[in-house]
Coordinates of C-alpha atoms in Angstrom, one line a residue:
X11 CA 189.2 256.7 120.0
X12 CA 191.6 255.4 122.6
X13 CA 191.1 253.6 125.9
X14 CA 191.8 255.9 128.8
X15 CA 194.7 254.8 131.0
X16 CA 192.6 255.5 134.1
X17 CA 189.9 253.1 132.9
X18 CA 187.3 255.8 132.5
X19 CA 186.0 254.7 129.1
X20 CA 187.4 255.8 125.7
X21 CA 188.5 259.2 124.4
X22 CA 186.7 260.6 121.3
X23 CA 188.4 263.4 119.4
X24 CA 189.4 264.7 115.9
X25 CA 193.1 265.0 115.1
X26 CA 194.2 267.5 112.5
X27 CA 197.8 267.4 111.2
X28 CA 198.7 265.2 114.2
X29 CA 197.2 267.6 116.8
X30 CA 194.0 266.8 118.8
X31 CA 191.5 269.7 118.1
X32 CA 188.5 270.6 120.2
X33 CA 185.5 270.9 117.8
X34 CA 183.4 274.0 118.3
X35 CA 180.2 274.3 116.2
X36 CA 176.6 273.5 115.6
X37 CA 174.3 271.2 113.8
X38 CA 173.2 272.1 110.3
X39 CA 169.8 271.4 108.7
X40 CA 168.4 272.2 105.2
X41 CA 168.3 276.0 104.6
X42 CA 164.7 276.0 103.3
X43 CA 161.7 273.7 103.3
X44 CA 161.6 274.4 99.5
X45 CA 165.2 273.5 98.4
X46 CA 165.2 275.4 95.0
X47 CA 164.9 278.6 97.0
X48 CA 168.4 278.2 98.5
X49 CA 170.7 280.4 96.6
X50 CA 174.5 280.3 96.4
X51 CA 174.5 283.5 98.5
X52 CA 172.4 281.8 101.2
X53 CA 174.8 278.9 101.3
X54 CA 177.8 281.3 101.7
X55 CA 175.9 283.3 104.3
X56 CA 175.3 280.3 106.6
X57 CA 178.9 278.9 106.3
X58 CA 180.4 282.3 106.8
X59 CA 178.2 282.7 109.9
X60 CA 179.8 279.6 111.3
X61 CA 183.3 280.9 110.7
X62 CA 182.4 284.3 112.1
X63 CA 181.3 282.7 115.3
X64 CA 184.7 280.9 115.8
X65 CA 183.3 277.5 114.8
X66 CA 185.4 274.9 113.2
X67 CA 182.8 272.2 112.6
X68 CA 179.2 271.7 111.4
X69 CA 177.3 268.4 111.8
X70 CA 175.2 267.7 108.7
X71 CA 172.1 266.1 110.3
X72 CA 170.9 262.8 109.0
X73 CA 167.3 264.0 108.8
X74 CA 168.2 266.5 106.1
X75 CA 169.8 266.1 102.6
X76 CA 173.1 265.4 100.9
X77 CA 173.9 269.0 100.1
X78 CA 174.7 270.8 96.8
X79 CA 178.4 271.0 95.8
X80 CA 178.4 274.7 96.7
X81 CA 178.0 273.9 100.3
X82 CA 181.0 271.6 100.5
X83 CA 183.1 274.1 98.4
X84 CA 182.3 276.8 100.9
X85 CA 183.2 274.6 103.9
X86 CA 186.5 273.9 102.3
X87 CA 187.0 277.7 101.7
X88 CA 186.1 278.8 105.2
X89 CA 187.9 276.0 107.0
X90 CA 184.7 274.4 108.5
X91 CA 185.1 270.6 109.1
X92 CA 182.0 268.4 108.6
X93 CA 180.6 265.6 110.7
X94 CA 178.4 264.2 108.0
X95 CA 175.5 261.9 108.7
X96 CA 174.2 259.5 106.0
X97 CA 170.6 260.5 105.4
X98 CA 168.9 258.2 107.9
X99 CA 167.2 259.4 111.1
X100 CA 164.8 258.5 113.9
X101 CA 163.4 255.4 112.2
X102 CA 164.2 251.7 111.7
X103 CA 164.8 250.8 108.0
X104 CA 164.0 247.8 105.8
X105 CA 166.6 245.1 105.2
X106 CA 165.4 243.6 101.9
X107 CA 167.9 243.3 99.1
X108 CA 166.2 245.8 96.8
X109 CA 166.2 248.5 99.5
X110 CA 169.8 247.8 100.5
X111 CA 171.0 247.9 96.9
X112 CA 169.3 251.3 96.5
X113 CA 171.0 252.6 99.6
X114 CA 174.3 251.2 98.4
X115 CA 174.1 253.0 95.1
X116 CA 173.1 256.3 96.7
X117 CA 176.0 256.0 99.2
X118 CA 178.5 255.3 96.4
X119 CA 177.3 258.2 94.3
X120 CA 177.7 260.6 97.2
X121 CA 181.0 259.1 98.4
X122 CA 182.5 259.5 94.9
X123 CA 181.1 263.0 94.6
X124 CA 182.3 264.2 97.9
X125 CA 185.4 262.2 98.9
X126 CA 187.9 264.8 97.7
X127 CA 186.6 267.6 100.0
X128 CA 189.0 268.2 102.8
X129 CA 186.2 269.6 104.9
X130 CA 184.6 266.2 105.5
X131 CA 186.1 264.7 108.6
X132 CA 183.7 261.9 109.4
X133 CA 180.8 259.9 107.9
X134 CA 178.2 258.8 110.5
X135 CA 175.6 256.1 109.7
X136 CA 172.6 257.7 111.2
X137 CA 171.0 260.1 113.6
X138 CA 169.5 258.8 116.8
X139 CA 168.3 255.4 115.5
X140 CA 170.3 253.2 117.9
X141 CA 169.5 255.3 121.0
X142 CA 165.8 255.3 119.9
X143 CA 165.8 251.5 119.6
X144 CA 167.3 251.0 123.0
X145 CA 165.7 253.8 125.0
X146 CA 162.5 255.2 123.3
X147 CA 160.2 252.1 123.8
X148 CA 160.2 251.1 120.2
X149 CA 160.9 247.5 121.0
X150 CA 157.7 247.3 122.9
X151 CA 155.7 247.4 119.7
X152 CA 157.1 244.1 118.4
X153 CA 157.4 240.4 119.3
X154 CA 160.8 238.7 119.7
X155 CA 161.0 237.4 116.2
X156 CA 160.1 240.8 114.7
X157 CA 162.7 242.5 116.9
X158 CA 165.4 240.2 115.7
X159 CA 164.5 240.8 112.1
X160 CA 164.4 244.6 112.5
X161 CA 167.8 244.6 114.4
X162 CA 169.3 242.4 111.7
X163 CA 168.3 244.9 109.1
X164 CA 169.9 247.7 111.2
X165 CA 173.1 245.8 111.7
X166 CA 173.4 245.0 108.0
X167 CA 172.8 248.6 106.9
X168 CA 174.9 250.5 109.5
X169 CA 177.5 248.1 110.7
X170 CA 178.2 246.4 107.3
X171 CA 176.9 248.1 104.2
X172 CA 177.7 251.7 104.8
X173 CA 181.2 251.2 106.4
X174 CA 182.1 249.0 103.5
X175 CA 181.2 251.7 101.0
X176 CA 183.2 254.3 103.0
X177 CA 186.2 251.9 103.1
X178 CA 186.0 251.1 99.4
X179 CA 185.4 254.5 98.0
X180 CA 187.0 256.8 100.5
X181 CA 189.7 254.7 102.2
X182 CA 191.1 256.2 105.3
X183 CA 187.9 258.2 106.0
X184 CA 186.5 257.7 109.6
X185 CA 183.1 256.1 110.0
X186 CA 180.9 256.2 113.1
X187 CA 177.8 254.0 113.0
X188 CA 175.2 256.2 114.9
X189 CA 175.0 259.5 116.6
X190 CA 174.7 259.2 119.5
X191 CA 176.1 255.8 120.1
X192 CA 174.0 255.1 123.1
X193 CA 172.3 258.4 123.9
X194 CA 172.0 259.9 127.4
X195 CA 169.1 258.1 129.1
X196 CA 169.1 259.7 132.5
X197 CA 166.6 258.1 134.9
X198 CA 168.5 259.0 138.1
X199 CA 170.2 262.4 138.2
X200 CA 172.2 261.3 141.3
X201 CA 174.1 258.4 139.8
X202 CA 177.0 258.3 137.4
X203 CA 176.1 257.8 133.7
X204 CA 178.3 255.4 131.8
X205 CA 177.0 256.9 128.6
X206 CA 179.3 259.9 129.3
X207 CA 182.5 257.8 129.3
X208 CA 182.7 257.0 125.5
X209 CA 181.3 258.0 122.2
X210 CA 179.2 261.0 121.5
X211 CA 176.2 262.3 123.4
X212 CA 172.9 264.1 122.6
X213 CA 172.0 266.0 125.8
X214 CA 168.2 266.7 125.8
X215 CA 167.5 266.7 129.6
X216 CA 167.4 270.4 129.2
X217 CA 164.4 271.4 127.0
X218 CA 162.7 268.0 126.4
X219 CA 163.5 266.8 130.0
X220 CA 162.6 270.2 131.5
X221 CA 165.7 270.2 133.7
X222 CA 167.6 273.4 134.7
X223 CA 170.5 274.7 132.7
X224 CA 172.9 273.8 135.5
X225 CA 172.6 270.2 134.4
X226 CA 174.8 271.1 131.4
X227 CA 177.7 271.5 133.8
X228 CA 177.1 268.1 135.5
X229 CA 176.6 265.8 132.5
X230 CA 179.5 266.2 130.1
X231 CA 180.4 263.4 127.7
X232 CA 183.4 262.8 125.5
X233 CA 181.9 264.6 122.6
X234 CA 178.7 266.6 122.8
X235 CA 177.1 266.4 119.4
X236 CA 173.6 267.7 120.2
X237 CA 172.1 269.9 122.9
X238 CA 170.0 273.1 122.7
X239 CA 167.2 275.3 123.7
X240 CA 164.5 277.2 121.7
X241 CA 163.8 280.8 121.0
X242 CA 161.5 282.7 118.8
X243 CA 163.0 284.7 115.9
X244 CA 163.3 288.4 116.3
X245 CA 160.5 290.9 115.8
X246 CA 161.2 291.6 112.1
X247 CA 161.0 287.9 111.3
X248 CA 157.8 287.5 113.4
X249 CA 156.3 290.3 111.4
X250 CA 156.9 288.5 108.1
X251 CA 154.2 285.9 108.9
X252 CA 151.9 287.4 111.5
X253 CA 149.4 290.2 112.0
X254 CA 149.5 292.3 115.2
X255 CA 146.8 290.2 116.8
X256 CA 148.9 287.1 116.3
X257 CA 151.8 288.3 118.4
X258 CA 151.3 286.3 121.5
X259 CA 152.7 282.8 122.3
X260 CA 149.2 281.4 122.8
X261 CA 147.7 282.4 119.4
X262 CA 146.9 279.9 116.7
X263 CA 149.5 281.2 114.3
X264 CA 152.5 281.1 116.8
X265 CA 151.4 277.7 118.0
X266 CA 151.2 276.4 114.5
X267 CA 154.7 277.6 113.8
X268 CA 155.9 275.8 116.9
X269 CA 156.9 272.2 115.8
X270 CA 158.4 270.9 119.1
X271 CA 156.0 268.9 121.2
X272 CA 156.6 270.7 124.5
X273 CA 155.5 273.9 122.8
X274 CA 155.7 277.6 123.4
X275 CA 154.7 277.3 127.0
X276 CA 157.9 275.5 127.8
X277 CA 159.8 278.7 126.8
X278 CA 157.7 280.6 129.2
X279 CA 158.3 278.0 132.0
X280 CA 162.1 278.5 131.6
X281 CA 161.7 282.2 131.4
X282 CA 159.9 282.2 134.7
X283 CA 162.7 280.2 136.2
X284 CA 165.4 282.7 135.3
X285 CA 163.9 286.1 134.4
X286 CA 161.3 288.5 135.7
X287 CA 158.1 289.1 133.5
X288 CA 158.7 291.0 130.3
X289 CA 157.2 294.5 129.6
X290 CA 155.5 293.4 126.4
X291 CA 155.7 290.9 123.5
X292 CA 158.8 292.5 121.9
X293 CA 160.6 292.5 125.2
X294 CA 159.5 288.9 125.7
X295 CA 161.3 288.0 122.5
X296 CA 164.4 289.8 123.7
X297 CA 164.3 287.9 127.1
X298 CA 163.8 284.7 125.2
X299 CA 166.9 285.4 123.1
X300 CA 169.1 286.0 126.1
X301 CA 167.6 283.0 128.0
X302 CA 168.5 280.8 125.1
X303 CA 172.0 282.4 124.8
X304 CA 172.8 282.2 128.5
X305 CA 171.6 278.5 128.8
X306 CA 173.3 277.1 125.7
X307 CA 176.5 279.1 126.2
X308 CA 176.7 277.7 129.7
X309 CA 177.0 274.2 128.1
X310 CA 179.6 275.4 125.5
X311 CA 181.8 276.7 128.2
X312 CA 181.4 273.7 130.5
X313 CA 182.4 271.4 127.5
X314 CA 185.5 273.5 126.8
X315 CA 186.5 273.6 130.4
X316 CA 186.3 269.8 130.5
X317 CA 188.9 269.2 127.7
X318 CA 190.6 266.8 127.1
X319 CA 187.8 264.7 128.7
X320 CA 185.4 266.4 126.3
X321 CA 186.7 267.3 122.9
X322 CA 183.7 268.6 121.0
X323 CA 180.6 270.8 121.5
X324 CA 178.1 271.0 118.6
X325 CA 174.8 272.7 119.6
X326 CA 171.5 272.2 117.9
X327 CA 171.3 274.2 115.5
X328 CA 172.8 277.0 113.5
X329 CA 170.1 277.7 110.9
X330 CA 166.4 277.5 110.1
X331 CA 164.3 276.1 107.2
X332 CA 161.4 278.5 107.8
X333 CA 160.2 281.3 110.0
X334 CA 159.4 279.7 113.4
X335 CA 160.5 279.4 117.0
X336 CA 163.3 276.8 117.0
X337 CA 166.7 275.9 118.5
X338 CA 168.5 278.0 115.9
X339 CA 171.1 280.7 116.7
X340 CA 170.4 282.5 113.4
X341 CA 166.9 282.6 111.9
X342 CA 165.5 281.8 108.5
X343 CA 166.6 285.2 107.1
X344 CA 170.1 284.8 108.6
X345 CA 169.5 287.3 111.4
X346 CA 171.8 286.6 114.4
X347 CA 170.0 285.8 117.6
X348 CA 171.7 286.5 120.9
X349 CA 172.9 282.8 120.9
X350 CA 175.1 283.4 117.9
X351 CA 176.8 286.3 119.5
X352 CA 177.2 284.3 122.7
X353 CA 178.5 281.4 120.8
X354 CA 181.2 283.6 119.2
X355 CA 182.4 284.5 122.7
X356 CA 182.1 281.0 124.2
X357 CA 184.0 279.6 121.1
X358 CA 186.6 282.4 121.1
X359 CA 190.2 281.2 120.6
X360 CA 191.1 282.4 124.1
X361 CA 188.3 282.1 126.7
X362 CA 188.1 283.2 130.4
X363 CA 185.5 280.9 132.0
X364 CA 184.8 281.2 135.7
X365 CA 183.0 278.5 137.7
X366 CA 181.7 278.4 141.3
X367 CA 182.0 275.1 143.1
X368 CA 182.8 274.0 146.7
X369 CA 182.6 277.6 148.0
X370 CA 185.3 278.8 145.7
X371 CA 185.6 280.6 142.4
X372 CA 187.7 278.8 139.8
X373 CA 188.8 280.8 136.8
X374 CA 189.7 278.7 133.8
X375 CA 191.4 279.9 130.7
X376 CA 190.9 277.8 127.6
X377 CA 193.2 278.3 124.6
X378 CA 193.0 277.0 121.0
X379 CA 196.6 278.3 120.4
X380 CA 199.3 275.7 119.9
X381 CA 201.7 277.8 122.0
X382 CA 201.6 279.0 125.6
X383 CA 200.6 282.6 126.3
X384 CA 201.9 284.6 129.3
X385 CA 200.1 287.7 130.6
X386 CA 198.2 289.4 133.4
X387 CA 194.8 288.2 134.5
X388 CA 192.9 291.1 136.3
X389 CA 189.7 290.5 138.2
X390 CA 187.4 293.3 139.4
X391 CA 184.3 293.1 141.6
X392 CA 181.7 295.8 140.9
X393 CA 178.5 296.7 142.5
X394 CA 175.5 297.1 140.2
X395 CA 175.6 300.9 140.9
X396 CA 179.0 300.9 139.2
X397 CA 181.2 301.2 142.3
X398 CA 184.5 299.2 142.1
X399 CA 184.7 297.0 145.3
X400 CA 187.8 295.0 144.6
X401 CA 190.6 294.7 142.0
X402 CA 193.2 292.0 141.9
X403 CA 195.7 290.8 139.3
X404 CA 198.3 288.1 138.8
X405 CA 200.7 286.9 136.2
X406 CA 199.5 283.7 134.6
X407 CA 200.7 281.3 132.0
X408 CA 198.0 279.9 129.7
X409 CA 199.1 276.5 128.2
X410 CA 198.3 276.0 124.5
X411 CA 195.5 273.7 123.3
X412 CA 194.3 273.1 126.9
X413 CA 191.9 274.1 129.6
X414 CA 193.6 275.3 132.8
X415 CA 192.6 276.7 136.2
X416 CA 194.7 279.8 136.5
X417 CA 193.1 281.4 139.6
X418 CA 191.2 280.1 142.6
X419 CA 189.5 282.4 145.1
X420 CA 187.3 281.6 148.1
X421 CA 183.8 282.9 147.7
X422 CA 184.2 284.7 151.0
X423 CA 186.4 287.2 149.3
X424 CA 183.4 288.4 147.4
X425 CA 180.5 287.8 149.9
X426 CA 182.2 289.9 152.6
X427 CA 182.1 292.8 150.2
X428 CA 178.4 292.6 149.4
X429 CA 175.4 290.3 148.5
X430 CA 176.0 288.2 145.5
X431 CA 172.7 289.7 144.2
X432 CA 174.3 293.1 144.1
X433 CA 177.7 292.4 142.6
X434 CA 179.4 290.9 139.5
X435 CA 182.9 290.1 138.3
X436 CA 184.8 291.6 135.3
X437 CA 187.9 289.7 134.2
X438 CA 190.4 290.6 131.5
X439 CA 193.6 289.0 130.2
X440 CA 196.3 291.4 129.1
X441 CA 199.5 290.7 127.2
X442 CA 201.9 293.7 127.0
X443 CA 199.6 296.6 126.3
X444 CA 196.9 294.6 124.6
X445 CA 193.7 293.2 126.1
X446 CA 193.4 289.7 124.6
X447 CA 190.0 288.8 126.0
X448 CA 187.5 289.7 128.7
X449 CA 184.6 288.2 130.6
X450 CA 181.6 289.4 132.7
X451 CA 180.4 286.9 135.3
X452 CA 177.3 286.9 137.5
X453 CA 176.7 284.9 140.6
X454 CA 172.9 284.1 140.4
X455 CA 170.0 283.8 138.0
X456 CA 169.2 287.2 136.3
X457 CA 165.8 287.5 138.1
X458 CA 167.6 287.5 141.4
X459 CA 170.1 290.3 140.5
X460 CA 169.4 293.8 141.7
X461 CA 170.2 295.5 138.4
X462 CA 170.0 299.2 138.2
X463 CA 168.4 300.7 135.0
X464 CA 171.3 302.3 133.1
X465 CA 171.1 305.4 131.0
X466 CA 172.8 304.4 127.8
X467 CA 173.7 307.2 125.4
X468 CA 174.6 306.6 121.8
X469 CA 175.7 308.4 118.7
X470 CA 175.8 307.2 115.1
X471 CA 178.3 308.2 112.4
X472 CA 178.1 306.9 108.8
X473 CA 181.5 305.8 107.5
X474 CA 181.2 304.8 103.8
X475 CA 178.7 301.9 103.6
X476 CA 178.7 301.2 107.3
X477 CA 177.7 302.9 110.5
X478 CA 179.9 303.3 113.6
X479 CA 177.8 303.4 116.8
X480 CA 179.4 304.8 120.0
X481 CA 177.8 304.0 123.3
X482 CA 178.4 305.0 127.0
X483 CA 176.5 304.1 130.1
X484 CA 176.2 305.6 133.6
X485 CA 175.7 302.2 135.3
X486 CA 176.7 298.6 134.4
X487 CA 174.4 297.4 131.7
X488 CA 173.7 293.8 130.8
X489 CA 172.8 292.2 127.4
X490 CA 172.7 295.5 125.6
X491 CA 170.8 294.9 122.3
X492 CA 170.9 297.2 119.3
X493 CA 168.2 297.1 116.7
X494 CA 166.7 299.2 113.9
X495 CA 163.2 298.6 112.6
X496 CA 164.0 300.2 109.2
X497 CA 167.5 299.0 108.5
X498 CA 168.3 295.3 108.3
X499 CA 171.9 294.2 108.7
X500 CA 174.5 292.8 111.0
X501 CA 176.2 294.3 114.1
X502 CA 179.8 293.2 114.8
X503 CA 178.7 292.8 118.4
X504 CA 175.3 292.7 120.1
X505 CA 173.8 291.5 123.4
X506 CA 177.0 292.7 125.1
X507 CA 177.6 294.0 128.6
X508 CA 178.9 297.5 129.5
X509 CA 180.8 299.2 132.2
X510 CA 180.5 303.0 133.1
X511 CA 183.3 305.3 132.2
X512 CA 184.1 303.6 128.9
X513 CA 183.2 304.1 125.2
X514 CA 182.0 301.1 123.3
X515 CA 182.2 301.2 119.5
X516 CA 180.0 298.9 117.4
X517 CA 180.0 298.7 113.6
X518 CA 176.7 298.1 111.8
X519 CA 176.7 296.6 108.3
X520 CA 173.4 297.3 106.5
X521 CA 172.0 294.8 104.0
X522 CA 169.6 297.2 102.3
X523 CA 170.0 300.8 101.2
X524 CA 170.0 302.5 104.6
X525 CA 170.7 306.2 104.2
X526 CA 170.2 307.0 107.9
X527 CA 170.0 305.1 111.2
X528 CA 167.6 307.3 113.0
X529 CA 165.5 304.7 114.6
X530 CA 168.2 302.7 116.4
X531 CA 166.8 301.2 119.7
X532 CA 169.1 300.4 122.6
X533 CA 167.6 297.8 125.0
X534 CA 169.2 296.4 128.2
X535 CA 168.1 293.6 130.6
X536 CA 167.1 295.8 133.5
X537 CA 164.8 297.9 131.3
X538 CA 162.9 294.9 129.9
X539 CA 161.0 293.9 132.9
X540 CA 157.5 294.9 134.0
X541 CA 159.1 295.9 137.3
X542 CA 162.2 297.7 136.1
X543 CA 165.4 297.6 138.0
X544 CA 165.3 299.4 141.3

């Protein structure tokens, strides 16, 4: 933490080997409601999922557990840093000597056990207790004398006892007393929020506050340690705990599995904001997945564009402890939702991230590399029927470990070639003969786009233990989703966009004995609506 020279609060970042590093990752909760069921294989699966999605940090949530040694060994192995809460969350705690001594012994045991793990980057006193005490109305339940006693206990535990244990048993380790430090208590969306100027932020105006996804781009703090949006698991997971008659968001079973107060209907409310009605329940699940992915990845990219003001983006959450709708990007069985694929793109080491503001398109490039990269940025404007309307390119220099605007274009350049409901951008960055990264960008909410229904053809070839899937399309296709009802496994890409005239090759890694992949389904956004395409 450092005071900013411009007087705009304090910086908040992690420095690795002398280099400030933007933290990309997610919050982590216990892997199962019944802890003995968590196998070493499941631990490795979730940590590897983080690494595969270009993450470099997980936040161990204070409402969970101090994990088994295997978890920390795996984080060391895969290069995943840990923001580690002490196990206190969302409640005020006693301050009597007996309780405090018990806490001290537990903290010492875990500090001694874990202090030599290079993956642990920070110990944090608690999850959301300070912001709850200040902003959630808890103080209204007590008289002045009681409030002083409760706060004294808080101060002793989180400002004195725990930091003293860290300093004594893990000298040099960073300690942060509460996450978030003040929270983000937005009562007026038109005023500046001082909470964004220092510390870490939990941003829940989207979802709990029922605000649009665009708020993610407006409210960016120094370190975004929680934000998120819910989705149901995919159909195979739903089938593991339902009968056919249960598969509607209003049924008793699906409402019982929903443990967030706003409930399943809030998912539908957001879907109605951004998407057309789904064909059926299975397509509802698909649209829910891309809704979650689009919304949360909008935040990820906004946070990365804002570096060095913002130096961390940890969404809620990577995993699940049971089969249920939740904020997770991978479900209880480890199946990747759309969000996990989107996170891998948004957290890629080299990111193209366009933004429209003040009647102009700003194209940012965000790089994790410690060296500059020089290449050609090519931008193409396509109609949804596949016609190329505009192509431009320029040589650009992408500074290392930075977010940089490399291209600015008046929106008139695009609007004079067609309605923004009929066109989209495709951008690619090329060095030498190699395409380093690419990006599709759309100018409006999906329900306002005049998408044409594509004819997507595919072929499948078995190569050893994996399958290579080759796809082509006659029209631009958005959020192409591959799924097999009989073969469970992992696709090296999914929920991706396609252009006509190209071949796309996807590798499928089956988990079970899958001799054939005859029932592969290919779904796209335009074909998932009740009123399909045009």
